JSON list of C-alpha atoms in Angstrom, two decimals:
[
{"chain": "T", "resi": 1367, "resn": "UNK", "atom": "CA", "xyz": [-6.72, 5.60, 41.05]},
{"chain": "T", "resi": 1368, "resn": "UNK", "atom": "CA", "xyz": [-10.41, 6.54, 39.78]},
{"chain": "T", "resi": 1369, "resn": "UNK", "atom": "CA", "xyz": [-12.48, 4.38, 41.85]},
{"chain": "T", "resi": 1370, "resn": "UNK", "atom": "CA", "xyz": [-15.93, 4.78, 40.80]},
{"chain": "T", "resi": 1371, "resn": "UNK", "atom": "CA", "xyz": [-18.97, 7.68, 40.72]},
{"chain": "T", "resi": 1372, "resn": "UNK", "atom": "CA", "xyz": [-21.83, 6.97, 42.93]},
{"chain": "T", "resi": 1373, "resn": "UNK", "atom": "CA", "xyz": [-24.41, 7.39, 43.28]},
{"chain": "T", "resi": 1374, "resn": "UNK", "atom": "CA", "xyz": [-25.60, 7.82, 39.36]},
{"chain": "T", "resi": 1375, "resn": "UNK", "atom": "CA", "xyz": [-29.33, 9.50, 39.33]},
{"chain": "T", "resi": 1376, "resn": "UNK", "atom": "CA", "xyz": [-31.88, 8.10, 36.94]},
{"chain": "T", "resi": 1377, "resn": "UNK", "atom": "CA", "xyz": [-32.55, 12.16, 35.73]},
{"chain": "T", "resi": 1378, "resn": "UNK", "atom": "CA", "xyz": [-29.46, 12.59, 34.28]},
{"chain": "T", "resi": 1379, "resn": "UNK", "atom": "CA", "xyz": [-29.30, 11.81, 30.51]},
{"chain": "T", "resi": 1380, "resn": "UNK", "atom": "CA", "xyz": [-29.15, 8.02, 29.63]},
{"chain": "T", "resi": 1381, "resn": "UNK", "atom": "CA", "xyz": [-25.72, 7.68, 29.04]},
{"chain": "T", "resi": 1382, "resn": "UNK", "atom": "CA", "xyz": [-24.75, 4.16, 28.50]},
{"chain": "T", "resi": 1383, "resn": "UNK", "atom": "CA", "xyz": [-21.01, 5.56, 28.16]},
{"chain": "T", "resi": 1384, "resn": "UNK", "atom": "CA", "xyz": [-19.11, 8.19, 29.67]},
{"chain": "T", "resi": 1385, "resn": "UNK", "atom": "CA", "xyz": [-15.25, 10.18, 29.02]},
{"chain": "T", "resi": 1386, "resn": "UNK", "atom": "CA", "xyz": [-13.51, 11.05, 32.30]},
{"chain": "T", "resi": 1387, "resn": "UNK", "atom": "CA", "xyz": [-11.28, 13.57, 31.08]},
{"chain": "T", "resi": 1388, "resn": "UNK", "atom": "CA", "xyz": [-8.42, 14.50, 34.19]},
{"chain": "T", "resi": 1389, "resn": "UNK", "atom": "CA", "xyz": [-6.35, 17.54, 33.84]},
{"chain": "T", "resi": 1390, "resn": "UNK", "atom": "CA", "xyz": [-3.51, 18.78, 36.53]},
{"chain": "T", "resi": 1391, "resn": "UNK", "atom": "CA", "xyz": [-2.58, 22.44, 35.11]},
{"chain": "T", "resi": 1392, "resn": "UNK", "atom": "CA", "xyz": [-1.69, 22.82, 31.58]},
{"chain": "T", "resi": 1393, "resn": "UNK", "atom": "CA", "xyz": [0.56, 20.00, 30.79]},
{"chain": "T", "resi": 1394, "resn": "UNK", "atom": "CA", "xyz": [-0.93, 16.86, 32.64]},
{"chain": "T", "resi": 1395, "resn": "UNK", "atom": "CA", "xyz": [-4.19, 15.19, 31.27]},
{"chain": "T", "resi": 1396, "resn": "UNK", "atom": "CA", "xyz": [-5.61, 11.90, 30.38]},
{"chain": "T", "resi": 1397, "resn": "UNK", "atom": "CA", "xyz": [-8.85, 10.51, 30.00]},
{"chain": "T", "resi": 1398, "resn": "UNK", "atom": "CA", "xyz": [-10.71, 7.05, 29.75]},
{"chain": "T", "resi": 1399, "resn": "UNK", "atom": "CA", "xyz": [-13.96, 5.81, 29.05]},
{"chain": "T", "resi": 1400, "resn": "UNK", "atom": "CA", "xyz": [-16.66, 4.01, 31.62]},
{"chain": "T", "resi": 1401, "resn": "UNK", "atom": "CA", "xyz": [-20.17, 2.09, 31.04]},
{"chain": "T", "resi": 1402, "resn": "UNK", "atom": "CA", "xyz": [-22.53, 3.52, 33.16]},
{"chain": "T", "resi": 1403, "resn": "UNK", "atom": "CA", "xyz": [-23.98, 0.69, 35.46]},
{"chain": "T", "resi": 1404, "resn": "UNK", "atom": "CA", "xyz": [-27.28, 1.02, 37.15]},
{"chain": "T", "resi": 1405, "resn": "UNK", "atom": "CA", "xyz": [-27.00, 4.16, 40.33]},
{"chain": "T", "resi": 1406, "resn": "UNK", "atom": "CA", "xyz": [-22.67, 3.90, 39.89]},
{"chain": "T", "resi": 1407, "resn": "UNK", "atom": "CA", "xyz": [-20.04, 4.17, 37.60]},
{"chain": "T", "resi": 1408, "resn": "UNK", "atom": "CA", "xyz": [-17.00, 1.79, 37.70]},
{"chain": "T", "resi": 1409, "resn": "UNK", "atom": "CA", "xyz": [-13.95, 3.12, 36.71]},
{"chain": "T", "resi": 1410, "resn": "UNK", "atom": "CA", "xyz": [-11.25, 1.71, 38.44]},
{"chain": "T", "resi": 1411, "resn": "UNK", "atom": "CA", "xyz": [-8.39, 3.35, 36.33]},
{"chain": "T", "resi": 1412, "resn": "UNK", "atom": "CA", "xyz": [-4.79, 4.39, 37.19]},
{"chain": "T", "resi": 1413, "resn": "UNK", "atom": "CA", "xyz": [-2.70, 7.09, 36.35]},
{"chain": "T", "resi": 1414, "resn": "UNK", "atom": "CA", "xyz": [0.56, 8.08, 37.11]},
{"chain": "T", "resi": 1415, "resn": "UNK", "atom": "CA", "xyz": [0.90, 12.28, 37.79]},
{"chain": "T", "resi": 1416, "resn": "UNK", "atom": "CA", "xyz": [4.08, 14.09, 38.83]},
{"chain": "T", "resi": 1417, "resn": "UNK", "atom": "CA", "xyz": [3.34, 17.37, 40.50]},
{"chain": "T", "resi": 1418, "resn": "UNK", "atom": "CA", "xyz": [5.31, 20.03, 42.59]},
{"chain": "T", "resi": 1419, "resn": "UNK", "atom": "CA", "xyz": [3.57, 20.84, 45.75]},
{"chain": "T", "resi": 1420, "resn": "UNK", "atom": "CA", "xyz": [4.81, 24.57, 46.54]},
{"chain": "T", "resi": 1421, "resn": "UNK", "atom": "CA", "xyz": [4.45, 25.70, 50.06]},
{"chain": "T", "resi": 1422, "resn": "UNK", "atom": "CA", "xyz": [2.50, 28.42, 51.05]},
{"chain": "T", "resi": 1423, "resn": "UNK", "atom": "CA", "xyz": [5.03, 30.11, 53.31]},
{"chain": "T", "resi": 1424, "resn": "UNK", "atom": "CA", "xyz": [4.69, 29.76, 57.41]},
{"chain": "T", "resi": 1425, "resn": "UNK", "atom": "CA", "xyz": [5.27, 27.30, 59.63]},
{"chain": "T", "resi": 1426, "resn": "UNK", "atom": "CA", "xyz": [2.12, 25.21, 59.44]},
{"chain": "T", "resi": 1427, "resn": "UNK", "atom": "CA", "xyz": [3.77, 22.54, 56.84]},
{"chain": "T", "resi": 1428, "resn": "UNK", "atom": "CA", "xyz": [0.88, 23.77, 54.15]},
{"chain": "T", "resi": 1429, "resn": "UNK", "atom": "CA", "xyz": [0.66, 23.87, 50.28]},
{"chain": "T", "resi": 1430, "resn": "UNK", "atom": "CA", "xyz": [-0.72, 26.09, 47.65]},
{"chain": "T", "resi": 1431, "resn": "UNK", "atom": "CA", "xyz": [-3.37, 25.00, 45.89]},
{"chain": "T", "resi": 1432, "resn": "UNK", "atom": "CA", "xyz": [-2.87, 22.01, 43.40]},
{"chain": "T", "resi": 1433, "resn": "UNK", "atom": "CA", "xyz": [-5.94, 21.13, 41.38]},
{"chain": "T", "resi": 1434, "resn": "UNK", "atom": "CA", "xyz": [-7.38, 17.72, 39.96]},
{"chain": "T", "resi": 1435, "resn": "UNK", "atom": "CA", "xyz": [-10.26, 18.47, 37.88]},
{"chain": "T", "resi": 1436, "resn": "UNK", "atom": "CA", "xyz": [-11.70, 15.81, 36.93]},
{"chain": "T", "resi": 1437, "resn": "UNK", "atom": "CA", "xyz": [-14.91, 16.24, 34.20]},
{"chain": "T", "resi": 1438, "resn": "UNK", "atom": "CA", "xyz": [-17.24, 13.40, 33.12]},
{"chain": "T", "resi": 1439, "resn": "UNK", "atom": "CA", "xyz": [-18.88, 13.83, 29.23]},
{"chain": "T", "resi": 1440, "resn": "UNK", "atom": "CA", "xyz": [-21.09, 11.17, 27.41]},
{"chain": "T", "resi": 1441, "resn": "UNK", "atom": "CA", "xyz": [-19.16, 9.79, 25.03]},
{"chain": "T", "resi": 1442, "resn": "UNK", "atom": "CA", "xyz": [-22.01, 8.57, 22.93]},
{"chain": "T", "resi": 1443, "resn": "UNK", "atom": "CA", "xyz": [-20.94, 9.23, 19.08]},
{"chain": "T", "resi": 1444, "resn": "UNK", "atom": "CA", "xyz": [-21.48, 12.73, 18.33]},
{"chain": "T", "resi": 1445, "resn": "UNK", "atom": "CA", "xyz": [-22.06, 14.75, 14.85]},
{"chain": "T", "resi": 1446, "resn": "UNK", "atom": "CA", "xyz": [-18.28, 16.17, 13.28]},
{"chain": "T", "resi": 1447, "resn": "UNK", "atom": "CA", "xyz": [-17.33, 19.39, 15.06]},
{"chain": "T", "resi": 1448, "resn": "UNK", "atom": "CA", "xyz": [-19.69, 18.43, 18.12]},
{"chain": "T", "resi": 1449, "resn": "UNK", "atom": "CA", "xyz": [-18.17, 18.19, 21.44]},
{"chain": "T", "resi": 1450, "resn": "UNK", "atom": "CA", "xyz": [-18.81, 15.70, 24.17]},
{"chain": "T", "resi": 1451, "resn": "UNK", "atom": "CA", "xyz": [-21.76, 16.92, 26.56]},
{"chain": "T", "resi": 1452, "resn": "UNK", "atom": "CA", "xyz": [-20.52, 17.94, 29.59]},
{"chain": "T", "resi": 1453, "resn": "UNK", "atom": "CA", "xyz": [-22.62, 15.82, 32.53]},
{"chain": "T", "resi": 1454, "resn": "UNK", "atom": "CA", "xyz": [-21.22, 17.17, 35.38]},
{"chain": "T", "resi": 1455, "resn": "UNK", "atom": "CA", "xyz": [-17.69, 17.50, 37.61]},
{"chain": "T", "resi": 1456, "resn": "UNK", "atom": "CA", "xyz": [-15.29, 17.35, 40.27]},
{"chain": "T", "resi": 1457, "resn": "UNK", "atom": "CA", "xyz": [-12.00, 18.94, 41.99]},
{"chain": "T", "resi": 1458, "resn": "UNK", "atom": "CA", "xyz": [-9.56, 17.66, 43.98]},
{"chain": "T", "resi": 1459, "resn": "UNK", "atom": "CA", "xyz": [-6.90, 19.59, 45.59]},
{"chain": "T", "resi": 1460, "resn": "UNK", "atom": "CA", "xyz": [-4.06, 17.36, 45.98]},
{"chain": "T", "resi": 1461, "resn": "UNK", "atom": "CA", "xyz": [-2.29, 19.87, 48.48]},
{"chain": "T", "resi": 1462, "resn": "UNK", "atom": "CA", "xyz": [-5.16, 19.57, 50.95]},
{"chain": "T", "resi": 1463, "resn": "UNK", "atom": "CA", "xyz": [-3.09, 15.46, 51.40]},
{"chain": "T", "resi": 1464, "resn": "UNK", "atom": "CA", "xyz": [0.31, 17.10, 51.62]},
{"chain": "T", "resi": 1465, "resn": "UNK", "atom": "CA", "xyz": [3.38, 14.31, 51.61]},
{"chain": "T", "resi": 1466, "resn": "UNK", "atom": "CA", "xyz": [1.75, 11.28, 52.00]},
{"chain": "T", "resi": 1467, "resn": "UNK", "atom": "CA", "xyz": [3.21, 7.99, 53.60]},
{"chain": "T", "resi": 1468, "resn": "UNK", "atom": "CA", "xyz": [-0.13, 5.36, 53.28]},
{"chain": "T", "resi": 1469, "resn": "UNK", "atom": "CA", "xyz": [-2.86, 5.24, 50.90]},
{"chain": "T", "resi": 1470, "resn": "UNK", "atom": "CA", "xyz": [-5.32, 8.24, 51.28]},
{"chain": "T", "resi": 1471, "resn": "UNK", "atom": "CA", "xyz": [-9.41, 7.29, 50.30]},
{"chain": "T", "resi": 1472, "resn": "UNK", "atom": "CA", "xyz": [-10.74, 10.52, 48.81]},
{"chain": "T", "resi": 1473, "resn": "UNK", "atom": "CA", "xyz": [-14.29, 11.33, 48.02]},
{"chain": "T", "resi": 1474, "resn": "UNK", "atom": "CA", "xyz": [-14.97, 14.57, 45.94]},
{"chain": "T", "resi": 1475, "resn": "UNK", "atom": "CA", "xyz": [-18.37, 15.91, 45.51]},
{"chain": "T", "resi": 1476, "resn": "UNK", "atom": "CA", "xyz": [-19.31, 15.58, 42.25]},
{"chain": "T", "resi": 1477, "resn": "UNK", "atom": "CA", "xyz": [-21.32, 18.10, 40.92]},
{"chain": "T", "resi": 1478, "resn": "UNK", "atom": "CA", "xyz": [-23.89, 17.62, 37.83]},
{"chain": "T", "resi": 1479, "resn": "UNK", "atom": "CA", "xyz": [-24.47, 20.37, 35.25]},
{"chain": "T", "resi": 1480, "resn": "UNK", "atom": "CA", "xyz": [-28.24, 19.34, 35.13]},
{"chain": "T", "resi": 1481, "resn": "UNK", "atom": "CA", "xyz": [-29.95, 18.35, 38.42]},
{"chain": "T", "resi": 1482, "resn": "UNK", "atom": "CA", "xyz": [-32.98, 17.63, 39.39]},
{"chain": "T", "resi": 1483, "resn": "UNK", "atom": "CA", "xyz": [-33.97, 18.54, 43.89]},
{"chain": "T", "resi": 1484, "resn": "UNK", "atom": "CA", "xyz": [-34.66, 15.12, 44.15]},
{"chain": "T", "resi": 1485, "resn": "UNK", "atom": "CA", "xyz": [-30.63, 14.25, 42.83]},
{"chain": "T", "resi": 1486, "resn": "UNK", "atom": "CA", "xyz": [-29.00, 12.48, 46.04]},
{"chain": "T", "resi": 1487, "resn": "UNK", "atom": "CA", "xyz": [-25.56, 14.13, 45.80]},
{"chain": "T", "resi": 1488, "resn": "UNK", "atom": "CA", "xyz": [-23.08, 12.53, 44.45]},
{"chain": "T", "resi": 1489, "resn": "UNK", "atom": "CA", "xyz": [-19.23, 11.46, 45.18]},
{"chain": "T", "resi": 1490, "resn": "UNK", "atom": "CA", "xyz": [-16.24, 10.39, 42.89]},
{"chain": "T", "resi": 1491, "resn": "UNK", "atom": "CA", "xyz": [-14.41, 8.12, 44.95]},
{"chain": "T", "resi": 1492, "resn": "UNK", "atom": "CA", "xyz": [-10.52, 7.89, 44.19]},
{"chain": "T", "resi": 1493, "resn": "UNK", "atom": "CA", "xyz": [-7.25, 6.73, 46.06]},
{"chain": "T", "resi": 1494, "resn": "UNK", "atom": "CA", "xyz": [-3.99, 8.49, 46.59]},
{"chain": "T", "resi": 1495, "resn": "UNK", "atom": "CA", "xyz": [-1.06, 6.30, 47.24]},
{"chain": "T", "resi": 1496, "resn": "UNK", "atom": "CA", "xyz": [2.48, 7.89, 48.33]},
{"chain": "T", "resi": 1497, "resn": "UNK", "atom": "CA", "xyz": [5.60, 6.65, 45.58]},
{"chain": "T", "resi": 1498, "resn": "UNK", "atom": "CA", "xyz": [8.01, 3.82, 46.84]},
{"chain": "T", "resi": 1499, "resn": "UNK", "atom": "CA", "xyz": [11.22, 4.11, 45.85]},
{"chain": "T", "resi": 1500, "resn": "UNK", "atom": "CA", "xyz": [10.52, 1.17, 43.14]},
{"chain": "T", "resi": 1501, "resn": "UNK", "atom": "CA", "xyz": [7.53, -0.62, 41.65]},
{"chain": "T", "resi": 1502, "resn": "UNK", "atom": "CA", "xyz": [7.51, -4.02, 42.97]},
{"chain": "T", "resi": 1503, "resn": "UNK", "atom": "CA", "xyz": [4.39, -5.86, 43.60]},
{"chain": "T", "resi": 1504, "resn": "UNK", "atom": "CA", "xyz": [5.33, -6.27, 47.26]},
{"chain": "T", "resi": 1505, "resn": "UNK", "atom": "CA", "xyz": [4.99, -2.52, 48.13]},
{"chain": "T", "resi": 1506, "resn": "UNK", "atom": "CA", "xyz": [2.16, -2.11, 45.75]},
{"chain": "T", "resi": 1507, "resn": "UNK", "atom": "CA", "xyz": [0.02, -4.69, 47.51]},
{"chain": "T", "resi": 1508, "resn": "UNK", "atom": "CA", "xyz": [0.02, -2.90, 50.74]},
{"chain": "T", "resi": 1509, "resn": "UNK", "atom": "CA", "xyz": [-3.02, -0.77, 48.99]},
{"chain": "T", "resi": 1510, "resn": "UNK", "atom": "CA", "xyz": [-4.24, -3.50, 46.09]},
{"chain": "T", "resi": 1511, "resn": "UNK", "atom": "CA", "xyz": [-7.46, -3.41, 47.37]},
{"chain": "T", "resi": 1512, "resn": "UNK", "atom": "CA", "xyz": [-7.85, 0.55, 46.20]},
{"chain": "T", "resi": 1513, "resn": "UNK", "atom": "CA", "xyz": [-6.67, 2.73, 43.56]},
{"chain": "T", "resi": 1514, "resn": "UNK", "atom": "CA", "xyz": [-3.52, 4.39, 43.88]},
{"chain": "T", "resi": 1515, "resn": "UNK", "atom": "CA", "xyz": [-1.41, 7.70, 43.23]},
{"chain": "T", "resi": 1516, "resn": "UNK", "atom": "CA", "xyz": [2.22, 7.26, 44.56]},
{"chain": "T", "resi": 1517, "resn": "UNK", "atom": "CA", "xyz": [4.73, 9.86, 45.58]},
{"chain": "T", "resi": 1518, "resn": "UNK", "atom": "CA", "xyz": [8.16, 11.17, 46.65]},
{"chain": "T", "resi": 1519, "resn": "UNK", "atom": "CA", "xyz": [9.61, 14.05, 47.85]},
{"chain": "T", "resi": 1520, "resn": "UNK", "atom": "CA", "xyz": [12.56, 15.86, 47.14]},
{"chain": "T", "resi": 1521, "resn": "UNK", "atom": "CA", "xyz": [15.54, 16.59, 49.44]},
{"chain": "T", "resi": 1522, "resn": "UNK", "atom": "CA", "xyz": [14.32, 20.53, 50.15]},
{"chain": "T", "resi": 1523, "resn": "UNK", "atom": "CA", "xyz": [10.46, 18.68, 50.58]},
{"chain": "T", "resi": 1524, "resn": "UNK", "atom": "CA", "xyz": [9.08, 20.97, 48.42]},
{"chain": "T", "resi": 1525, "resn": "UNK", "atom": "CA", "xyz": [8.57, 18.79, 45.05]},
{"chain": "T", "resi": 1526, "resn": "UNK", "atom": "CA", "xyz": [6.25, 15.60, 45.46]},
{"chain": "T", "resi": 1527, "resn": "UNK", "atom": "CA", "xyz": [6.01, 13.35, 42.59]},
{"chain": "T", "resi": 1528, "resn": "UNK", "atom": "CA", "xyz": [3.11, 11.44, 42.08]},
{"chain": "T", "resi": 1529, "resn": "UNK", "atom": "CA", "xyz": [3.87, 8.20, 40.26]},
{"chain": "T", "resi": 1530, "resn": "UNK", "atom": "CA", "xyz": [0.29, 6.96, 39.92]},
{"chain": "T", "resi": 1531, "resn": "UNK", "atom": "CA", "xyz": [-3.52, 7.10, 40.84]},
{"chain": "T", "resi": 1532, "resn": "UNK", "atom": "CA", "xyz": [-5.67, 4.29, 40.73]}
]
């Protein structure tokens, strides 16, 4: 799950709303929208994202490289034909976390595409949770205090499946 953005510097352009657009390669994407609170902003949104995590040959258990991007736009109204602003960014690569088995805290560095030196830098701040075999609320609660991405692997361990990030 998308935790929250932190901290939010006063420089950056007054957004009172903002689109988190996600994309993993060409065929997973979402997005949702966030009010921008005073130095953070809350998302606390899931997701769920399946994903094949190829390794990278060797015997040191590693992946190739499986990007999160994760972009943040104001989402104030715009004129017809006029895209969101871009405000800034963030990548995760989910194969640096491999096959998980507990809840992994991540925090990206989130870059801005207009900074001022005196910008503390910030952090989106998500959780990745491994897949259960099923949904109930017992297994979920073992990580209700944090967003979550759950997983599975397949018999070869080469495919993981991420049911959901929140």
């Amino acid at each position: 799950s998308i935790k929250e953005l932190k901290p939010w510097p006063t420089s950056q352009v007054p957004a009172q709303c903002v689109l988190l657009k996600w994309e993993n390669g060409e065929n997973n994407s979402g997005s949702f929208i966030a009010v921008v609170g005073k130095d953070t902003i809350m998302f606390n949104e899931s997701f769920r994202l399946t994903l094949t995590l190829e390794p990278k040959g060797g015997a040191d258990n590693k992946f190739q490289k499986n990007l999160l991007e994760l972009n943040v736009y104001d989402a104030k109204k715009k004129d017809k034909g006029v895209k969101n602003k871009l405000l800034g960014s963030a990548v995760v690569n989910l194969a640096d976390y491999g096959v998980l088995t507990n809840c992994v805290p991540v925090g990206a560095p989130f870059t801005f595409k207009k900074s001022s030196r005196n910008d503390a830098s910030a952090e989106i701040y998500l959780t990745i949770e491994p897949a259960g075999e099923d949904e109930d609320e017992g297994y979920r609660s073992s990580c209700s205090s944090q967003p979550k991405m759950r997983g599975s692997v397949d018999k070869d361990g080469s495919e993981f499946s991420l049911a959901s990030l929140t």
